CSV table of C-alpha atoms in Angstrom, one decimal:
chain,number,residue,atom,x,y,z
A,1,MET,CA,-51.5,18.7,28.3
A,2,SER,CA,-52.1,15.8,26.6
A,3,GLY,CA,-52.2,16.2,23.3
A,4,VAL,CA,-49.1,17.7,24.0
A,5,MET,CA,-47.5,14.6,25.6
A,6,LYS,CA,-48.7,12.9,22.4
A,7,ARG,CA,-47.3,14.8,20.0
A,8,MET,CA,-43.7,15.3,21.6
A,9,GLY,CA,-44.1,11.1,21.4
A,10,MET,CA,-44.7,10.8,18.3
A,11,ILE,CA,-42.2,13.3,17.2
A,12,PHE,CA,-40.2,11.5,19.7
A,13,ARG,CA,-40.7,7.7,18.0
A,14,ALA,CA,-40.6,8.8,14.1
A,15,LYS,CA,-36.7,10.6,15.1
A,16,ALA,CA,-35.8,7.4,16.5
A,17,ASN,CA,-37.1,5.1,13.2
A,18,LYS,CA,-35.2,7.8,11.3
A,19,ALA,CA,-32.4,7.4,13.9
A,20,LEU,CA,-33.0,3.2,13.4
A,21,ASP,CA,-33.3,3.5,9.1
A,22,ARG,CA,-30.0,5.5,8.7
A,23,ALA,CA,-28.1,3.0,11.6
A,24,GLU,CA,-29.1,-0.2,9.9
A,25,ASP,CA,-27.6,-2.3,7.8
A,26,PRO,CA,-29.6,-4.7,5.8
A,27,ARG,CA,-26.5,-6.5,5.4
A,28,GLU,CA,-25.9,-7.2,8.7
A,29,THR,CA,-29.4,-8.0,9.7
A,30,LEU,CA,-29.7,-10.6,6.5
A,31,ASP,CA,-26.1,-11.9,8.6
A,32,TYR,CA,-27.8,-11.9,11.9
A,33,SER,CA,-31.4,-13.8,10.6
A,34,TYR,CA,-28.7,-16.5,8.7
A,35,GLN,CA,-26.9,-16.7,12.2
A,36,LYS,CA,-30.3,-17.3,13.9
A,37,GLN,CA,-31.7,-20.1,11.6
A,38,LEU,CA,-27.9,-21.9,11.6
A,39,GLU,CA,-28.3,-22.1,15.6
A,40,LEU,CA,-32.1,-23.3,15.0
A,41,LEU,CA,-30.4,-25.9,12.6
A,42,GLN,CA,-28.0,-27.0,15.2
A,43,LYS,CA,-30.8,-27.5,17.6
A,44,VAL,CA,-32.8,-29.3,15.0
A,45,ARG,CA,-30.0,-32.0,14.6
A,46,ARG,CA,-29.2,-32.3,18.6
A,47,GLY,CA,-32.9,-32.9,18.8
A,48,VAL,CA,-32.2,-35.9,15.9
A,49,ALA,CA,-28.8,-36.9,17.4
A,50,ASP,CA,-30.6,-37.3,21.4
A,51,VAL,CA,-33.2,-39.1,20.1
A,52,ALA,CA,-31.5,-41.5,18.1
A,53,THR,CA,-29.3,-42.0,21.2
A,54,SER,CA,-32.2,-43.1,22.6
A,55,ARG,CA,-33.4,-45.0,20.5
A,56,LYS,CA,-30.2,-46.8,20.2
A,57,ARG,CA,-30.1,-47.5,23.6
A,58,LEU,CA,-33.9,-49.0,23.6
A,59,GLU,CA,-32.6,-51.5,21.1
A,60,LEU,CA,-29.5,-52.2,23.6
A,61,GLN,CA,-32.1,-53.0,26.0
A,62,LEU,CA,-34.3,-55.3,23.9
A,63,ASN,CA,-31.5,-56.9,22.7
A,64,GLN,CA,-30.3,-57.7,26.6
A,65,LEU,CA,-33.8,-58.8,27.5
A,66,GLN,CA,-34.4,-61.1,24.7
A,67,GLN,CA,-31.0,-62.5,24.9
A,68,GLN,CA,-32.5,-63.1,28.8
A,69,SER,CA,-35.6,-64.6,27.8
A,70,GLY,CA,-34.2,-67.3,25.2
A,71,LYS,CA,-32.0,-67.9,28.8
A,72,LEU,CA,-35.3,-68.4,30.8
A,73,GLU,CA,-36.5,-70.6,28.1
A,74,ASP,CA,-33.5,-72.7,27.7
A,75,GLN,CA,-34.0,-73.2,31.7
A,76,GLY,CA,-37.3,-74.2,31.7
A,77,ARG,CA,-36.9,-76.5,29.2
A,78,LYS,CA,-34.5,-78.3,31.0
A,79,ALA,CA,-36.2,-78.6,33.8
A,80,LEU,CA,-38.7,-80.2,33.0
A,81,ALA,CA,-37.0,-82.4,30.6
A,82,LEU,CA,-35.4,-83.5,34.3
A,83,GLY,CA,-38.6,-84.1,35.9
A,84,ARG,CA,-38.5,-80.5,37.5
A,85,GLU,CA,-41.9,-78.8,36.7
A,86,ASP,CA,-41.7,-76.6,39.1
A,87,LEU,CA,-38.2,-75.1,37.8
A,88,ALA,CA,-39.6,-74.7,34.6
A,89,ARG,CA,-42.8,-73.0,35.4
A,90,GLU,CA,-40.7,-70.5,37.7
A,91,ALA,CA,-38.5,-70.0,34.6
A,92,LEU,CA,-41.3,-69.5,32.6
A,93,SER,CA,-43.2,-67.2,34.6
A,94,ARG,CA,-39.8,-65.0,34.8
A,95,ARG,CA,-40.0,-65.6,31.1
A,96,ALA,CA,-43.2,-64.0,30.6
A,97,ALA,CA,-42.3,-60.8,32.8
A,98,LEU,CA,-39.7,-60.0,31.0
A,99,GLN,CA,-41.4,-60.5,27.6
A,100,GLN,CA,-43.9,-57.8,29.0
A,101,GLN,CA,-41.0,-55.6,29.2
A,102,VAL,CA,-39.6,-56.1,25.9
A,103,THR,CA,-42.9,-55.5,24.5
A,104,ASP,CA,-42.8,-51.9,26.3
A,105,LEU,CA,-39.4,-51.6,24.8
A,106,GLU,CA,-40.6,-52.1,21.5
A,107,THR,CA,-43.2,-50.0,21.7
A,108,GLN,CA,-41.2,-47.0,22.9
A,109,HIS,CA,-38.8,-48.1,20.6
A,110,ALA,CA,-41.2,-47.8,17.6
A,111,THR,CA,-42.4,-44.1,18.8
A,112,LEU,CA,-38.5,-42.7,19.1
A,113,GLN,CA,-37.5,-44.0,15.8
A,114,GLY,CA,-40.9,-42.1,14.2
A,115,GLU,CA,-39.8,-39.4,16.2
A,116,GLU,CA,-35.9,-39.2,14.8
A,117,GLU,CA,-38.0,-39.9,11.1
A,118,LYS,CA,-39.8,-36.9,11.2
A,119,LEU,CA,-37.2,-34.9,13.4
A,120,THR,CA,-34.6,-35.9,10.4
A,121,LEU,CA,-37.0,-34.9,7.8
A,122,ALA,CA,-37.7,-31.2,9.7
A,123,ALA,CA,-33.8,-31.4,9.8
A,124,GLN,CA,-33.5,-31.9,6.1
A,125,ARG,CA,-36.6,-29.2,5.5
A,126,LEU,CA,-35.0,-26.6,7.5
A,127,GLN,CA,-31.5,-26.8,6.2
A,128,ALA,CA,-32.9,-26.8,2.7
A,129,LYS,CA,-34.3,-23.2,3.9
A,130,VAL,CA,-31.3,-22.0,5.5
A,131,ASP,CA,-29.5,-23.2,2.1
A,132,ALA,CA,-31.6,-21.4,0.2
A,133,PHE,CA,-31.6,-18.5,2.0
A,134,ARG,CA,-28.1,-18.2,2.3
A,135,THR,CA,-27.9,-18.1,-1.4
A,136,LYS,CA,-30.7,-15.1,-1.3
A,137,LYS,CA,-28.9,-13.8,1.4
A,138,GLU,CA,-25.8,-13.3,-0.6
A,139,THR,CA,-27.4,-12.1,-3.6
A,140,ILE,CA,-29.6,-8.8,-1.9
A,141,LYS,CA,-26.5,-8.6,-0.4
A,142,ALA,CA,-24.3,-8.1,-3.5
A,143,THR,CA,-27.2,-5.9,-4.7
A,144,TYR,CA,-27.1,-3.7,-2.3
A,145,THR,CA,-23.4,-2.8,-2.0
A,146,ALA,CA,-23.6,-3.0,-5.9
A,147,ALA,CA,-26.3,-0.2,-5.7
A,148,GLN,CA,-24.9,1.7,-2.6
A,149,ALA,CA,-21.5,2.2,-4.7
A,150,GLN,CA,-23.7,3.0,-7.3
A,151,THR,CA,-25.0,6.0,-4.9
A,152,ARG,CA,-22.0,7.5,-3.7
A,153,ILE,CA,-21.0,7.8,-7.4
A,154,GLY,CA,-23.7,9.3,-8.2
A,155,GLU,CA,-23.4,11.5,-5.1
A,156,ALA,CA,-19.7,12.3,-6.3
A,157,PHE,CA,-20.4,12.9,-9.7
A,158,SER,CA,-23.4,15.5,-8.6
A,159,GLY,CA,-21.1,17.4,-6.2
A,160,ILE,CA,-18.6,18.0,-8.9
A,161,SER,CA,-21.3,18.8,-11.2
A,162,GLU,CA,-22.8,21.5,-8.6
A,163,GLU,CA,-19.2,22.2,-8.0
A,164,MET,CA,-18.7,23.1,-11.8
A,165,GLY,CA,-21.5,24.8,-11.9
A,166,ASP,CA,-20.3,27.3,-9.2
A,167,VAL,CA,-17.3,27.6,-11.0
A,168,GLY,CA,-19.2,28.6,-14.4
A,169,MET,CA,-20.9,31.0,-12.4
A,170,ALA,CA,-17.9,32.5,-11.1
A,171,ILE,CA,-16.2,33.0,-14.1
A,172,GLN,CA,-19.7,33.9,-15.8
A,173,ARG,CA,-19.8,36.7,-12.8
A,174,ALA,CA,-15.8,37.7,-13.5
A,175,GLU,CA,-16.6,38.1,-17.6
A,176,ASP,CA,-19.3,40.6,-16.7
A,177,LYS,CA,-17.3,42.2,-14.3
A,178,THR,CA,-14.6,42.9,-17.2
A,179,ALA,CA,-16.6,43.8,-19.8
A,180,GLN,CA,-18.3,46.3,-17.5
A,181,LEU,CA,-14.9,47.6,-16.5
A,182,GLN,CA,-14.4,47.9,-19.7
A,183,ALA,CA,-17.4,49.6,-21.4
A,184,ARG,CA,-16.6,52.3,-18.8
A,185,ALA,CA,-12.9,52.6,-19.5
A,186,GLY,CA,-14.1,53.1,-23.0
A,187,ALA,CA,-16.5,56.0,-21.8
A,188,ILE,CA,-14.3,57.9,-20.1
A,189,ASP,CA,-11.4,57.8,-22.3
A,190,GLU,CA,-14.3,59.4,-25.0
A,191,LEU,CA,-15.6,61.7,-22.8
A,192,LEU,CA,-11.7,63.6,-22.1
A,193,ALA,CA,-11.3,63.2,-25.6
A,194,SER,CA,-14.2,65.2,-26.2
A,195,GLY,CA,-13.5,67.5,-23.6
A,196,ALA,CA,-16.9,66.6,-22.0
A,197,LEU,CA,-15.3,66.4,-18.5
A,198,ASP,CA,-13.1,69.5,-16.6
A,199,ASP,CA,-10.4,68.9,-15.1
A,200,GLN,CA,-10.7,69.7,-11.5
A,201,SER,CA,-7.4,70.4,-10.5
A,202,GLY,CA,-7.4,73.6,-13.2
A,203,MET,CA,-4.7,72.0,-15.3
A,204,ALA,CA,-6.3,70.7,-18.2
A,205,LYS,CA,-6.1,73.1,-21.7
A,206,ASP,CA,-7.9,73.1,-24.5
A,207,ASP,CA,-5.8,73.3,-28.1
A,208,ILE,CA,-6.3,77.3,-28.7
A,209,GLN,CA,-4.8,77.9,-25.7
A,210,ALA,CA,-1.8,74.7,-26.1
A,211,GLU,CA,-1.0,76.6,-29.2
A,212,LEU,CA,-1.1,80.4,-27.9
A,213,ASP,CA,1.7,79.2,-25.2
A,214,ARG,CA,3.5,77.4,-27.7
A,215,LEU,CA,3.7,80.7,-29.7
A,216,SER,CA,4.3,82.6,-27.0
A,217,GLY,CA,7.2,80.0,-26.0
A,218,GLY,CA,8.6,80.5,-29.4
A,219,THR,CA,9.2,84.3,-29.3
A,220,ASP,CA,10.8,84.2,-25.6
A,221,VAL,CA,13.3,81.9,-27.0
A,222,GLU,CA,13.7,84.4,-30.4
A,223,LEU,CA,14.4,87.1,-27.8
A,224,GLU,CA,16.9,85.5,-25.6
A,225,LEU,CA,18.4,84.5,-28.5
A,226,GLN,CA,18.8,88.3,-30.1
A,227,ARG,CA,20.0,89.4,-26.4
A,228,MET,CA,22.8,86.5,-26.4
A,229,LYS,CA,23.8,87.7,-30.1
A,230,ALA,CA,24.2,91.1,-28.6
A,231,GLU,CA,26.2,91.0,-25.8
A,232,LEU,CA,28.3,88.5,-27.7
A,233,ALA,CA,29.0,91.0,-30.3
A,234,GLY,CA,29.5,94.5,-28.3
A,235,GLY,CA,27.8,94.6,-24.8
A,236,GLN,CA,24.7,96.5,-25.9
A,237,PRO,CA,21.8,96.8,-23.4
A,238,GLN,CA,18.6,95.0,-24.4
A,239,GLN,CA,16.9,98.2,-24.5
A,240,ALA,CA,19.3,99.3,-27.7
A,241,ILE,CA,18.9,95.8,-28.9
A,242,GLU,CA,14.9,96.0,-28.5
A,243,GLY,CA,14.9,99.5,-30.0
A,244,GLY,CA,17.2,98.8,-33.1
A,245,THR,CA,15.5,96.3,-33.5
A,246,GLY,CA,12.1,98.0,-33.5
A,247,GLN,CA,14.2,101.2,-35.9
A,248,ALA,CA,15.3,98.4,-38.4
A,249,GLN,CA,12.1,96.9,-38.3
A,250,THR,CA,10.8,100.4,-39.3
A,251,GLN,CA,13.4,101.1,-42.2
A,252,GLN,CA,12.8,98.1,-43.8
A,253,GLN,CA,8.6,98.8,-44.0
A,254,PRO,CA,9.3,101.2,-46.6
A,255,GLN,CA,11.5,98.7,-48.8
A,256,ASP,CA,8.8,96.5,-48.8
A,257,THR,CA,6.2,98.7,-49.8
A,258,PRO,CA,5.4,97.9,-53.3
A,259,ARG,CA,6.1,99.8,-56.1
A,260,PHE,CA,3.7,100.6,-59.0
A,261,ASP,CA,5.5,101.9,-62.6
A,262,LYS,CA,4.1,103.8,-65.0
A,263,GLN,CA,3.4,102.4,-68.2
């Protein structure tokens, strides 16, 4: 049962991977990656801006502390000139405290300045990489689009070739069938002409029977013609006509007998 489940899981993952491959468009993936890089570059730029803002704030504080330190120094000098050593000592003490703050701020300023320089350099490098990726992305997209169009054209031509192949096969089958029918018709004509095929209806006649039928038909016409002539001449019956005709033929026979003269 465990083996069956593993096999089903493998089949499911394979089919899911194949479906994802069909659904995935490399151009969309490249655009998404480029968008993410732009977002990262924007974050780095915001970081550089934040560090620069902090540095600028420290510079303002340093200027204020330095101004206060200079003012306390002037006050201590004036107090000492007036013989007020105690006031001069107080002014110098305050000035020393401010000077410690100035030192701390200068250390922080130097640190922020170093971080700003690093972030600025990183932003510049990232900008260069993003620009290079953008150029490569557009190149890959153009190449992919061209290959996709070429593939579609090839598939279209392949479809046309297959269709034309089917048409050619249909034409060949039609020609073969036509030739077969022509050969069969020619063979039947030859068999009918030779009399090898009998007419099953019983109406077919050979040459001798056709000639006999023609002669018999001609005799019937002549007899009918003689009868009509006799009727027009005197209304003699048909038998008399036939008998007269027979006697006439009998009388004519001796005349037709050849004579041999003695020499």
